[in-house]
PDB file of C-alpha atoms in Angstrom:
ATOM      1  CA  UNK A   1       0.018  -0.034   0.033  1.00 57.00           C
ATOM      2  CA  UNK A   2       1.371   3.463  -0.944  1.00 70.00           C
ATOM      3  CA  UNK A   3       1.442   5.926   1.836  1.00 78.00           C
ATOM      4  CA  UNK A   4       0.826   9.544   1.027  1.00 91.00           C
ATOM      5  CA  UNK A   5       3.675  11.869   1.902  1.00 95.00           C
ATOM      6  CA  UNK A   6       2.804  13.968   4.926  1.00 96.00           C
ATOM      7  CA  UNK A   7       5.370  16.628   4.064  1.00 97.00           C
ATOM      8  CA  UNK A   8       6.626  16.397   7.660  1.00 98.00           C
ATOM      9  CA  UNK A   9      10.146  15.419   8.778  1.00 98.00           C
ATOM     10  CA  UNK A  10      11.221  14.046  12.142  1.00 98.00           C
ATOM     11  CA  UNK A  11      14.595  13.771  13.852  1.00 98.00           C
ATOM     12  CA  UNK A  12      14.608  10.762  16.240  1.00 98.00           C
ATOM     13  CA  UNK A  13      17.732  10.133  18.405  1.00 98.00           C
ATOM     14  CA  UNK A  14      18.755   6.669  19.431  1.00 97.00           C
ATOM     15  CA  UNK A  15      16.577   5.035  16.780  1.00 97.00           C
ATOM     16  CA  UNK A  16      18.570   2.231  15.171  1.00 95.00           C
ATOM     17  CA  UNK A  17      16.603  -0.271  17.286  1.00 95.00           C
ATOM     18  CA  UNK A  18      14.191  -0.568  20.118  1.00 95.00           C
ATOM     19  CA  UNK A  19      11.834   2.257  21.114  1.00 96.00           C
ATOM     20  CA  UNK A  20      13.422   4.758  18.767  1.00 97.00           C
ATOM     21  CA  UNK A  21      13.073   2.450  15.812  1.00 97.00           C
ATOM     22  CA  UNK A  22       9.504   1.709  16.713  1.00 97.00           C
ATOM     23  CA  UNK A  23       8.772   5.473  16.678  1.00 98.00           C
ATOM     24  CA  UNK A  24      10.593   5.840  13.311  1.00 98.00           C
ATOM     25  CA  UNK A  25       8.430   2.998  11.898  1.00 98.00           C
ATOM     26  CA  UNK A  26       5.240   4.761  13.053  1.00 98.00           C
ATOM     27  CA  UNK A  27       6.249   8.044  11.576  1.00 98.00           C
ATOM     28  CA  UNK A  28       7.189   6.542   8.225  1.00 98.00           C
ATOM     29  CA  UNK A  29       3.974   4.577   8.107  1.00 98.00           C
ATOM     30  CA  UNK A  30       1.953   7.816   8.317  1.00 98.00           C
ATOM     31  CA  UNK A  31       4.030   9.422   5.515  1.00 98.00           C
ATOM     32  CA  UNK A  32       6.754  11.280   7.396  1.00 98.00           C
ATOM     33  CA  UNK A  33      10.391  11.311   6.408  1.00 98.00           C
ATOM     34  CA  UNK A  34      12.779  10.613   9.231  1.00 98.00           C
ATOM     35  CA  UNK A  35      16.399  11.141  10.282  1.00 98.00           C
ATOM     36  CA  UNK A  36      17.570   8.625  12.824  1.00 98.00           C
ATOM     37  CA  UNK A  37      20.684   8.713  14.988  1.00 98.00           C
ATOM     38  CA  UNK A  38      22.671   6.098  16.756  1.00 97.00           C
ATOM     39  CA  UNK A  39      26.208   5.096  17.805  1.00 95.00           C
ATOM     40  CA  UNK A  40      26.599   2.106  15.527  1.00 95.00           C
ATOM     41  CA  UNK A  41      26.891   2.870  11.764  1.00 96.00           C
ATOM     42  CA  UNK A  42      26.096  -0.700  10.662  1.00 96.00           C
ATOM     43  CA  UNK A  43      22.987  -0.867  12.844  1.00 96.00           C
ATOM     44  CA  UNK A  44      21.886   2.607  11.525  1.00 97.00           C
ATOM     45  CA  UNK A  45      22.430   1.469   7.933  1.00 97.00           C
ATOM     46  CA  UNK A  46      20.296  -1.675   8.425  1.00 97.00           C
ATOM     47  CA  UNK A  47      17.551   0.433  10.082  1.00 98.00           C
ATOM     48  CA  UNK A  48      17.541   2.889   7.204  1.00 98.00           C
ATOM     49  CA  UNK A  49      17.210  -0.008   4.754  1.00 98.00           C
ATOM     50  CA  UNK A  50      14.241  -1.402   6.679  1.00 97.00           C
ATOM     51  CA  UNK A  51      12.526   1.982   6.920  1.00 98.00           C
ATOM     52  CA  UNK A  52      13.244   2.739   3.231  1.00 97.00           C
ATOM     53  CA  UNK A  53      16.229   4.717   1.978  1.00 96.00           C
ATOM     54  CA  UNK A  54      13.772   7.059   0.235  1.00 96.00           C
ATOM     55  CA  UNK A  55      12.099   7.847   3.563  1.00 97.00           C
ATOM     56  CA  UNK A  56      15.032   7.816   6.055  1.00 98.00           C
ATOM     57  CA  UNK A  57      18.614   8.805   6.590  1.00 98.00           C
ATOM     58  CA  UNK A  58      20.948   7.691   9.366  1.00 98.00           C
ATOM     59  CA  UNK A  59      23.416   9.965  11.251  1.00 98.00           C
ATOM     60  CA  UNK A  60      26.007   8.242  13.445  1.00 98.00           C
ATOM     61  CA  UNK A  61      27.322   9.673  16.623  1.00 97.00           C
ATOM     62  CA  UNK A  62      26.985   9.963  20.400  1.00 96.00           C
ATOM     63  CA  UNK A  63      23.977  11.864  21.618  1.00 96.00           C
ATOM     64  CA  UNK A  64      25.868  13.860  24.260  1.00 96.00           C
ATOM     65  CA  UNK A  65      28.489  15.047  21.717  1.00 97.00           C
ATOM     66  CA  UNK A  66      27.679  18.645  20.844  1.00 97.00           C
ATOM     67  CA  UNK A  67      29.422  18.373  17.502  1.00 98.00           C
ATOM     68  CA  UNK A  68      27.187  15.399  16.657  1.00 98.00           C
ATOM     69  CA  UNK A  69      24.105  17.284  17.711  1.00 98.00           C
ATOM     70  CA  UNK A  70      25.019  20.147  15.342  1.00 98.00           C
ATOM     71  CA  UNK A  71      25.894  17.745  12.525  1.00 98.00           C
ATOM     72  CA  UNK A  72      22.638  15.878  12.922  1.00 98.00           C
ATOM     73  CA  UNK A  73      20.444  18.958  12.677  1.00 98.00           C
ATOM     74  CA  UNK A  74      22.562  20.324   9.777  1.00 98.00           C
ATOM     75  CA  UNK A  75      22.244  17.005   7.857  1.00 98.00           C
ATOM     76  CA  UNK A  76      18.483  16.706   8.366  1.00 98.00           C
ATOM     77  CA  UNK A  77      18.019  20.254   7.148  1.00 98.00           C
ATOM     78  CA  UNK A  78      20.305  19.652   4.178  1.00 98.00           C
ATOM     79  CA  UNK A  79      18.531  16.418   3.232  1.00 98.00           C
ATOM     80  CA  UNK A  80      14.950  17.439   3.839  1.00 98.00           C
ATOM     81  CA  UNK A  81      14.857  21.183   4.337  1.00 98.00           C
ATOM     82  CA  UNK A  82      12.873  21.106   7.527  1.00 98.00           C
ATOM     83  CA  UNK A  83      12.622  19.367  10.928  1.00 98.00           C
ATOM     84  CA  UNK A  84       9.057  19.464  12.190  1.00 98.00           C
ATOM     85  CA  UNK A  85       9.325  16.923  14.937  1.00 98.00           C
ATOM     86  CA  UNK A  86      12.126  16.042  17.408  1.00 99.00           C
ATOM     87  CA  UNK A  87      12.048  12.861  19.461  1.00 98.00           C
ATOM     88  CA  UNK A  88      14.680  12.680  22.161  1.00 98.00           C
ATOM     89  CA  UNK A  89      14.981   8.941  22.740  1.00 97.00           C
ATOM     90  CA  UNK A  90      18.697   8.365  23.110  1.00 97.00           C
ATOM     91  CA  UNK A  91      19.588   7.263  26.575  1.00 93.00           C
ATOM     92  CA  UNK A  92      21.887   5.194  28.774  1.00 93.00           C
ATOM     93  CA  UNK A  93      21.702   3.204  31.984  1.00 89.00           C
ATOM     94  CA  UNK A  94      25.114   1.756  32.729  1.00 88.00           C
ATOM     95  CA  UNK A  95      24.780   1.130  36.375  1.00 88.00           C
ATOM     96  CA  UNK A  96      22.622  -1.150  38.656  1.00 90.00           C
ATOM     97  CA  UNK A  97      22.837  -0.717  42.369  1.00 93.00           C
ATOM     98  CA  UNK A  98      21.875   1.476  45.345  1.00 94.00           C
ATOM     99  CA  UNK A  99      22.207   5.296  45.183  1.00 94.00           C
ATOM    100  CA  UNK A 100      24.362   5.205  48.342  1.00 95.00           C
ATOM    101  CA  UNK A 101      27.099   3.532  46.376  1.00 94.00           C
ATOM    102  CA  UNK A 102      26.680   5.371  43.053  1.00 94.00           C
ATOM    103  CA  UNK A 103      29.845   6.571  41.394  1.00 95.00           C
ATOM    104  CA  UNK A 104      29.283  10.278  40.824  1.00 96.00           C
ATOM    105  CA  UNK A 105      31.127  10.246  37.571  1.00 95.00           C
ATOM    106  CA  UNK A 106      28.659   7.555  36.321  1.00 95.00           C
ATOM    107  CA  UNK A 107      25.790   9.802  37.567  1.00 95.00           C
ATOM    108  CA  UNK A 108      27.182  12.676  35.544  1.00 96.00           C
ATOM    109  CA  UNK A 109      27.489  10.472  32.449  1.00 95.00           C
ATOM    110  CA  UNK A 110      23.806   9.356  32.804  1.00 96.00           C
ATOM    111  CA  UNK A 111      22.613  12.974  33.176  1.00 96.00           C
ATOM    112  CA  UNK A 112      24.724  14.188  30.370  1.00 97.00           C
ATOM    113  CA  UNK A 113      23.466  11.579  27.913  1.00 96.00           C
ATOM    114  CA  UNK A 114      19.781  11.436  29.011  1.00 97.00           C
ATOM    115  CA  UNK A 115      19.088  15.070  29.786  1.00 98.00           C
ATOM    116  CA  UNK A 116      21.682  17.542  28.570  1.00 98.00           C
ATOM    117  CA  UNK A 117      21.666  15.939  25.092  1.00 98.00           C
ATOM    118  CA  UNK A 118      17.874  16.313  24.888  1.00 98.00           C
ATOM    119  CA  UNK A 119      18.195  19.988  25.701  1.00 98.00           C
ATOM    120  CA  UNK A 120      20.987  20.383  23.138  1.00 98.00           C
ATOM    121  CA  UNK A 121      18.898  18.798  20.396  1.00 98.00           C
ATOM    122  CA  UNK A 122      15.859  20.873  21.348  1.00 98.00           C
ATOM    123  CA  UNK A 123      17.857  24.054  21.203  1.00 98.00           C
ATOM    124  CA  UNK A 124      19.221  23.255  17.787  1.00 98.00           C
ATOM    125  CA  UNK A 125      15.935  22.173  16.187  1.00 98.00           C
ATOM    126  CA  UNK A 126      14.270  25.261  17.683  1.00 98.00           C
ATOM    127  CA  UNK A 127      16.791  27.538  16.085  1.00 98.00           C
ATOM    128  CA  UNK A 128      17.109  25.673  12.757  1.00 98.00           C
ATOM    129  CA  UNK A 129      13.390  25.364  11.964  1.00 98.00           C
ATOM    130  CA  UNK A 130      10.816  25.189  14.719  1.00 98.00           C
ATOM    131  CA  UNK A 131      11.015  28.738  16.065  1.00 98.00           C
ATOM    132  CA  UNK A 132       9.855  30.129  12.760  1.00 98.00           C
ATOM    133  CA  UNK A 133       7.737  27.223  11.519  1.00 98.00           C
ATOM    134  CA  UNK A 134       6.360  25.419  14.514  1.00 98.00           C
ATOM    135  CA  UNK A 135       6.379  21.683  15.312  1.00 98.00           C
ATOM    136  CA  UNK A 136       6.529  19.275  18.188  1.00 98.00           C
ATOM    137  CA  UNK A 137       8.980  17.719  20.527  1.00 99.00           C
ATOM    138  CA  UNK A 138       8.566  14.407  22.380  1.00 98.00           C
ATOM    139  CA  UNK A 139      10.958  13.456  25.128  1.00 98.00           C
ATOM    140  CA  UNK A 140      11.140   9.759  26.020  1.00 98.00           C
ATOM    141  CA  UNK A 141      11.182   9.593  29.802  1.00 98.00           C
ATOM    142  CA  UNK A 142      10.288   6.508  31.923  1.00 96.00           C
ATOM    143  CA  UNK A 143       8.045   5.373  34.729  1.00 95.00           C
ATOM    144  CA  UNK A 144      11.361   5.387  36.655  1.00 93.00           C
ATOM    145  CA  UNK A 145      11.135   9.109  36.476  1.00 96.00           C
ATOM    146  CA  UNK A 146       7.723   9.354  38.251  1.00 95.00           C
ATOM    147  CA  UNK A 147       8.274   6.837  41.092  1.00 93.00           C
ATOM    148  CA  UNK A 148      11.195   5.355  43.095  1.00 90.00           C
ATOM    149  CA  UNK A 149      13.016   2.767  41.015  1.00 87.00           C
ATOM    150  CA  UNK A 150      15.226   0.528  43.127  1.00 88.00           C
ATOM    151  CA  UNK A 151      18.690  -0.128  41.742  1.00 90.00           C
ATOM    152  CA  UNK A 152      18.256   2.125  38.687  1.00 92.00           C
ATOM    153  CA  UNK A 153      18.172   5.311  40.672  1.00 94.00           C
ATOM    154  CA  UNK A 154      20.595   7.264  38.488  1.00 95.00           C
ATOM    155  CA  UNK A 155      18.460   6.474  35.440  1.00 95.00           C
ATOM    156  CA  UNK A 156      15.198   7.355  37.307  1.00 96.00           C
ATOM    157  CA  UNK A 157      16.774  10.667  38.450  1.00 96.00           C
ATOM    158  CA  UNK A 158      17.658  11.629  34.901  1.00 97.00           C
ATOM    159  CA  UNK A 159      14.225  10.630  33.572  1.00 97.00           C
ATOM    160  CA  UNK A 160      12.557  12.820  36.221  1.00 98.00           C
ATOM    161  CA  UNK A 161      14.726  15.667  35.007  1.00 98.00           C
ATOM    162  CA  UNK A 162      13.484  14.959  31.499  1.00 98.00           C
ATOM    163  CA  UNK A 163       9.880  15.444  32.641  1.00 98.00           C
ATOM    164  CA  UNK A 164      10.789  18.747  34.167  1.00 98.00           C
ATOM    165  CA  UNK A 165      12.714  19.727  31.075  1.00 98.00           C
ATOM    166  CA  UNK A 166       9.599  18.905  29.065  1.00 98.00           C
ATOM    167  CA  UNK A 167       7.528  21.399  31.146  1.00 98.00           C
ATOM    168  CA  UNK A 168      10.169  24.083  30.931  1.00 98.00           C
ATOM    169  CA  UNK A 169      10.475  23.800  27.146  1.00 98.00           C
ATOM    170  CA  UNK A 170       6.691  23.609  26.689  1.00 98.00           C
ATOM    171  CA  UNK A 171       6.287  26.862  28.578  1.00 98.00           C
ATOM    172  CA  UNK A 172       9.136  28.616  26.741  1.00 98.00           C
ATOM    173  CA  UNK A 173       8.386  27.316  23.235  1.00 98.00           C
ATOM    174  CA  UNK A 174       4.638  27.938  23.344  1.00 98.00           C
ATOM    175  CA  UNK A 175       2.638  28.700  21.271  1.00 98.00           C
ATOM    176  CA  UNK A 176       4.616  27.642  18.247  1.00 98.00           C
ATOM    177  CA  UNK A 177       6.069  24.327  19.465  1.00 98.00           C
ATOM    178  CA  UNK A 178       4.341  21.745  21.651  1.00 98.00           C
ATOM    179  CA  UNK A 179       6.523  19.695  23.944  1.00 99.00           C
ATOM    180  CA  UNK A 180       5.408  16.496  25.671  1.00 99.00           C
ATOM    181  CA  UNK A 181       6.949  13.422  27.222  1.00 98.00           C
ATOM    182  CA  UNK A 182       6.244   9.724  27.211  1.00 98.00           C
ATOM    183  CA  UNK A 183       6.987   7.613  30.332  1.00 97.00           C
ATOM    184  CA  UNK A 184       7.050   3.887  29.337  1.00 97.00           C
ATOM    185  CA  UNK A 185       7.225   0.996  31.752  1.00 94.00           C
ATOM    186  CA  UNK A 186       9.299  -1.977  30.687  1.00 90.00           C
ATOM    187  CA  UNK A 187       9.388  -2.340  26.951  1.00 92.00           C
ATOM    188  CA  UNK A 188      10.641  -5.515  25.318  1.00 86.00           C
ATOM    189  CA  UNK A 189      13.940  -4.204  23.937  1.00 77.00           C
ATOM    190  CA  UNK A 190      17.656  -5.008  24.155  1.00 76.00           C
ATOM    191  CA  UNK A 191      18.091  -1.948  26.310  1.00 70.00           C
ATOM    192  CA  UNK A 192      15.673  -3.271  28.958  1.00 64.00           C
ATOM    193  CA  UNK A 193      16.749  -6.968  28.793  1.00 63.00           C
ATOM    194  CA  UNK A 194      18.157  -6.982  32.264  1.00 62.00           C
ATOM    195  CA  UNK A 195      14.733  -6.288  33.677  1.00 64.00           C
ATOM    196  CA  UNK A 196      13.044  -9.333  32.181  1.00 64.00           C
ATOM    197  CA  UNK A 197      15.580 -11.686  30.488  1.00 70.00           C
ATOM    198  CA  UNK A 198      14.987 -15.290  31.507  1.00 65.00           C
ATOM    199  CA  UNK A 199      11.793 -14.455  33.364  1.00 79.00           C
ATOM    200  CA  UNK A 200       9.588 -12.647  30.916  1.00 74.00           C
ATOM    201  CA  UNK A 201       6.406 -14.400  31.815  1.00 86.00           C
ATOM    202  CA  UNK A 202       6.938 -13.575  35.459  1.00 85.00           C
ATOM    203  CA  UNK A 203       7.804 -10.000  34.677  1.00 85.00           C
ATOM    204  CA  UNK A 204       4.725  -9.618  32.469  1.00 89.00           C
ATOM    205  CA  UNK A 205       2.355 -11.213  34.962  1.00 90.00           C
ATOM    206  CA  UNK A 206       2.415  -8.113  37.212  1.00 91.00           C
ATOM    207  CA  UNK A 207       1.015  -5.964  34.441  1.00 92.00           C
ATOM    208  CA  UNK A 208      -2.795  -5.705  34.365  1.00 95.00           C
ATOM    209  CA  UNK A 209      -2.724  -5.871  30.603  1.00 96.00           C
ATOM    210  CA  UNK A 210      -0.721  -9.087  30.828  1.00 94.00           C
ATOM    211  CA  UNK A 211       2.412  -8.297  28.818  1.00 93.00           C
ATOM    212  CA  UNK A 212       5.435  -6.157  28.567  1.00 93.00           C
ATOM    213  CA  UNK A 213       5.387  -3.168  26.297  1.00 91.00           C
ATOM    214  CA  UNK A 214       6.476  -3.306  22.715  1.00 94.00           C
ATOM    215  CA  UNK A 215       8.296  -0.578  20.657  1.00 95.00           C
ATOM    216  CA  UNK A 216       5.194  -0.057  18.577  1.00 96.00           C
ATOM    217  CA  UNK A 217       3.184   0.829  21.648  1.00 97.00           C
ATOM    218  CA  UNK A 218       5.455   3.800  22.187  1.00 98.00           C
ATOM    219  CA  UNK A 219       5.577   4.518  18.476  1.00 98.00           C
ATOM    220  CA  UNK A 220       1.772   4.991  18.496  1.00 98.00           C
ATOM    221  CA  UNK A 221       1.930   7.307  21.496  1.00 98.00           C
ATOM    222  CA  UNK A 222       4.645   9.454  19.826  1.00 98.00           C
ATOM    223  CA  UNK A 223       2.669   9.552  16.524  1.00 98.00           C
ATOM    224  CA  UNK A 224      -0.354  10.863  18.512  1.00 98.00           C
ATOM    225  CA  UNK A 225       1.727  13.496  20.310  1.00 98.00           C
ATOM    226  CA  UNK A 226       3.095  14.811  17.074  1.00 98.00           C
ATOM    227  CA  UNK A 227      -0.193  14.807  15.218  1.00 98.00           C
ATOM    228  CA  UNK A 228      -2.990  17.365  14.810  1.00 98.00           C
ATOM    229  CA  UNK A 229      -5.105  15.260  17.148  1.00 98.00           C
ATOM    230  CA  UNK A 230      -2.942  16.474  20.042  1.00 98.00           C
ATOM    231  CA  UNK A 231      -2.837  20.119  19.019  1.00 98.00           C
ATOM    232  CA  UNK A 232      -4.075  21.296  22.495  1.00 98.00           C
ATOM    233  CA  UNK A 233      -1.700  19.117  24.469  1.00 98.00           C
ATOM    234  CA  UNK A 234       1.634  20.476  25.723  1.00 98.00           C
ATOM    235  CA  UNK A 235       3.763  20.107  28.798  1.00 98.00           C
ATOM    236  CA  UNK A 236       2.295  16.733  29.614  1.00 98.00           C
ATOM    237  CA  UNK A 237       3.815  13.311  30.441  1.00 98.00           C
ATOM    238  CA  UNK A 238       1.895  10.419  29.002  1.00 98.00           C
ATOM    239  CA  UNK A 239       2.451   7.330  31.068  1.00 97.00           C
ATOM    240  CA  UNK A 240       2.367   4.166  28.876  1.00 97.00           C
ATOM    241  CA  UNK A 241       2.675   1.374  31.390  1.00 96.00           C
ATOM    242  CA  UNK A 242       0.332  -1.522  30.668  1.00 95.00           C
ATOM    243  CA  UNK A 243      -1.528  -0.535  33.809  1.00 96.00           C
ATOM    244  CA  UNK A 244       1.310  -1.301  36.173  1.00 93.00           C
ATOM    245  CA  UNK A 245       0.604   1.897  38.352  1.00 92.00           C
ATOM    246  CA  UNK A 246      -2.838   0.496  39.046  1.00 93.00           C
ATOM    247  CA  UNK A 247      -1.115  -1.952  41.340  1.00 91.00           C
ATOM    248  CA  UNK A 248       0.043   0.868  43.643  1.00 78.00           C
ATOM    249  CA  UNK A 249      -3.336   0.796  45.354  1.00 61.00           C
ATOM    250  CA  UNK A 250      -3.352  -2.893  45.856  1.00 47.00           C
ATOM    251  CA  UNK A 251      -2.474  -4.446  49.248  1.00 44.00           C
TER     252      UNK A 251
END
């Protein structure tokens, strides 16, 4: 089936696989063109081939590298002439353990990659296109950012900061650019494997909807938040959790 070109362009960070790729798929399916970033050139090349080289380009680099941020925005503008939507999905979670023993250099790395890079990309897309032409930004946070998350506290801390960054940017960029966040629970990706590997049925059993999330679940939410159907929504965090927070009132 041929999809009609929407005329819109999205820059999606950390999108060679997992949630980012699921979002890119959803955008391409509705007619957008996409620029995806990632650290691995081979993985990016394969992702672009699956998305369609006529609909997607890949830009390799590390999200927290300011030179990469600048290059990414420059390349999407050179390739497509616009960048209507920004999805800040790139993230890291290199440590598992109590906050009391957290290496502060690791905490800085997590914050730099998960939060400062999102701000950097937002600044650059704002100045390159969105300030004059409008658009939408979606920041991928996490349920770890809205409730205590044992043993992934550094990650949760950074994702809570992303939620506040979302509100700050939504206030500052209004009325021309809407800025929202998505806070997923555990999504079945390589990034989250440690949370369910070898015990997926057990992990899924605690969700009222009976399964872990899938990348396309987040893709659908991101597509909504960058569509005309959400034109009166900004500064919000959409929790996509399979109902897991419903269990908070149990027991």
